[in-house]
Coordinates of C-alpha atoms in Angstrom, one line a residue:
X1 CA 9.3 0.2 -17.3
X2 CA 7.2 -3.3 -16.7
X3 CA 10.6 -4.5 -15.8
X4 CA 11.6 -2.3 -13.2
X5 CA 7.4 -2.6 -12.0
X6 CA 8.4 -6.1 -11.7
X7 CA 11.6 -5.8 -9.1
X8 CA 9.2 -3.2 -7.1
X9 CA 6.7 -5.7 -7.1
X10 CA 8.8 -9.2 -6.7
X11 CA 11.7 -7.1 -3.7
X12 CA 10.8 -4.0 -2.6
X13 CA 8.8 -3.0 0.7
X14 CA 5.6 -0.8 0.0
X15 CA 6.3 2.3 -1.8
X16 CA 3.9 5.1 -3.3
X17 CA 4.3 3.2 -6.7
X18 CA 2.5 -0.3 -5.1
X19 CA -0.2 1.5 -3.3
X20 CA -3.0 1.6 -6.0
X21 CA -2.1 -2.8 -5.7
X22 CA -3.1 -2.5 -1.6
X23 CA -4.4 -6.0 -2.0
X24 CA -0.8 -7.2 -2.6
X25 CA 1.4 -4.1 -0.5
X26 CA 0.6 -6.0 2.3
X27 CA 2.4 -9.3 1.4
X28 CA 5.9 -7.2 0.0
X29 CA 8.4 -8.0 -1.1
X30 CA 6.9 -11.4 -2.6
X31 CA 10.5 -12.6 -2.7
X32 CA 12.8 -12.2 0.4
X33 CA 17.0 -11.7 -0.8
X34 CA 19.7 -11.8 1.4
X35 CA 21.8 -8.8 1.8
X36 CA 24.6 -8.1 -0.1
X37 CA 25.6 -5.7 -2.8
X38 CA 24.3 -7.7 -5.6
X39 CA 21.1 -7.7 -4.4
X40 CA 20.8 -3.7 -3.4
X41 CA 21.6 -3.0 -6.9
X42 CA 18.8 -5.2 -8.1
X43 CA 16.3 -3.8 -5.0
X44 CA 17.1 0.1 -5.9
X45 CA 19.0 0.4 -8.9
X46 CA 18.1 -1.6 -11.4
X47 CA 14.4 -0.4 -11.7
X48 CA 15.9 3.2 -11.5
X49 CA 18.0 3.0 -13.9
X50 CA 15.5 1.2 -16.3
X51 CA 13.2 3.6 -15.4
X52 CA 15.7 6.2 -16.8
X53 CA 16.5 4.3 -19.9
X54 CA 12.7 4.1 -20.6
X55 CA 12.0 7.8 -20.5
X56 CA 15.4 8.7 -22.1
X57 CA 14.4 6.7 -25.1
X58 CA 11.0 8.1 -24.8
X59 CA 12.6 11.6 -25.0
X60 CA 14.5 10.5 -28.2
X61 CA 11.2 10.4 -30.3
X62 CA 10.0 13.6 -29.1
X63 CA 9.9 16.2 -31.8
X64 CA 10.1 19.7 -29.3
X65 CA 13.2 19.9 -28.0
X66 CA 12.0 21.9 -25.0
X67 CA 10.1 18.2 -24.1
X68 CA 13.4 16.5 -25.0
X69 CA 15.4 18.7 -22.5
X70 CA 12.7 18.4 -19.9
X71 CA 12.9 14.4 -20.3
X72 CA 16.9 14.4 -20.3
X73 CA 16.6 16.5 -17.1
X74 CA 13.8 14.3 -15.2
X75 CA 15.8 12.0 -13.9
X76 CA 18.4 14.0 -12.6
X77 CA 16.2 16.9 -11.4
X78 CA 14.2 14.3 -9.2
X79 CA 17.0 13.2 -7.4
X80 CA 18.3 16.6 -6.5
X81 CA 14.7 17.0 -5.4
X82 CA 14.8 14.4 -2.8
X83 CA 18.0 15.8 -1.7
X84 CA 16.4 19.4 -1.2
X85 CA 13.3 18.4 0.2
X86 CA 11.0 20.0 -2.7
X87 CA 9.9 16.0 -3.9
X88 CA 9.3 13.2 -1.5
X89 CA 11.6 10.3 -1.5
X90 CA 14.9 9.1 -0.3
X91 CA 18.4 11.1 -2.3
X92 CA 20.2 8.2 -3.2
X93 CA 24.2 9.1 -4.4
X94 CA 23.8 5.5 -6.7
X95 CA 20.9 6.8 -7.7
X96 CA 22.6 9.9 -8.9
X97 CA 25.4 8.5 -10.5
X98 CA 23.5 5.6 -12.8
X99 CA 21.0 8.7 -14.0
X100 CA 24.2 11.2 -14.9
X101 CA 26.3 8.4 -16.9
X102 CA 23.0 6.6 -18.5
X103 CA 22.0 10.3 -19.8
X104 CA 25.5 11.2 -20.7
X105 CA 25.8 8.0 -22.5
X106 CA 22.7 8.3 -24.0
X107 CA 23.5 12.3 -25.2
X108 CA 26.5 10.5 -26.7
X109 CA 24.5 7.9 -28.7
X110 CA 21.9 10.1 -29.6
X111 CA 24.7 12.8 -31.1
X112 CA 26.4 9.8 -33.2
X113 CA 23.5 8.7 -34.7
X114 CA 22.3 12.3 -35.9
X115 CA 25.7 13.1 -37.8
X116 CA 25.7 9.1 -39.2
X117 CA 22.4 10.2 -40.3
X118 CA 23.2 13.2 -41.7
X119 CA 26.5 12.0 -43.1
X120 CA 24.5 9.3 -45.1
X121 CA 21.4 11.9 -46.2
X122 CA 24.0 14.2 -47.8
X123 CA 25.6 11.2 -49.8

């Protein structure tokens, strides 16, 4: 999550996240890139998607699975919520995409390591 703090801090315009640093959300981005695709992905995916993996690992520690489900579903949910109005923010379709393959990657993971698991507890 510091990571993706750092690209909102270092390239990104003022957004809800800088405000409490109003002594600094002034002078953003500190660092001015040219555009191109590269650097969009680095401006508004990359700290998305970290953000995502963050919470998603969070999630994987969680012992109610209700909370796990919620956590899975944050990401996602949020998105749609731009895109509906109910949530301020801009519905991003990259957005959308990096959350739905990080989480199904992550269900994947997640479901391989509980049956290695289990395989080797019932050795």
């Amino acid at each position: 999550m510091i990571a993706g703090a750092i690209v909102y801090i270092l390239f990104r315009v003022p957004v809800i996240f800088t405000m409490p640093f109003q002594n600094i959300a002034d002078q953003l981005p500190l660092i001015s890139l040219p555009d191109n695709t590269l650097t969009y992905a680095l401006r508004f995916i990359i700290p998305d998607v970290l953000w995502c993996v963050a919470l998603l690992i969070y999630a994987s520690v969680l012992q109610s699975c209700i909370l796990r489900y919620i956590a899975l579903a944050m990401p996602v949910g949020m998105e749609l919520g731009q895109y509906f109005g109910f949530i301020p923010g801009t519905f991003d379709i990259a957005d959308l995409t990096a959350y739905l393959l990080i989480t199904f990657i992550f269900i994947l993971k997640w479901k391989n390591s509980k049956s290695i698991s289990l395989q080797f507890s019932a050795v």
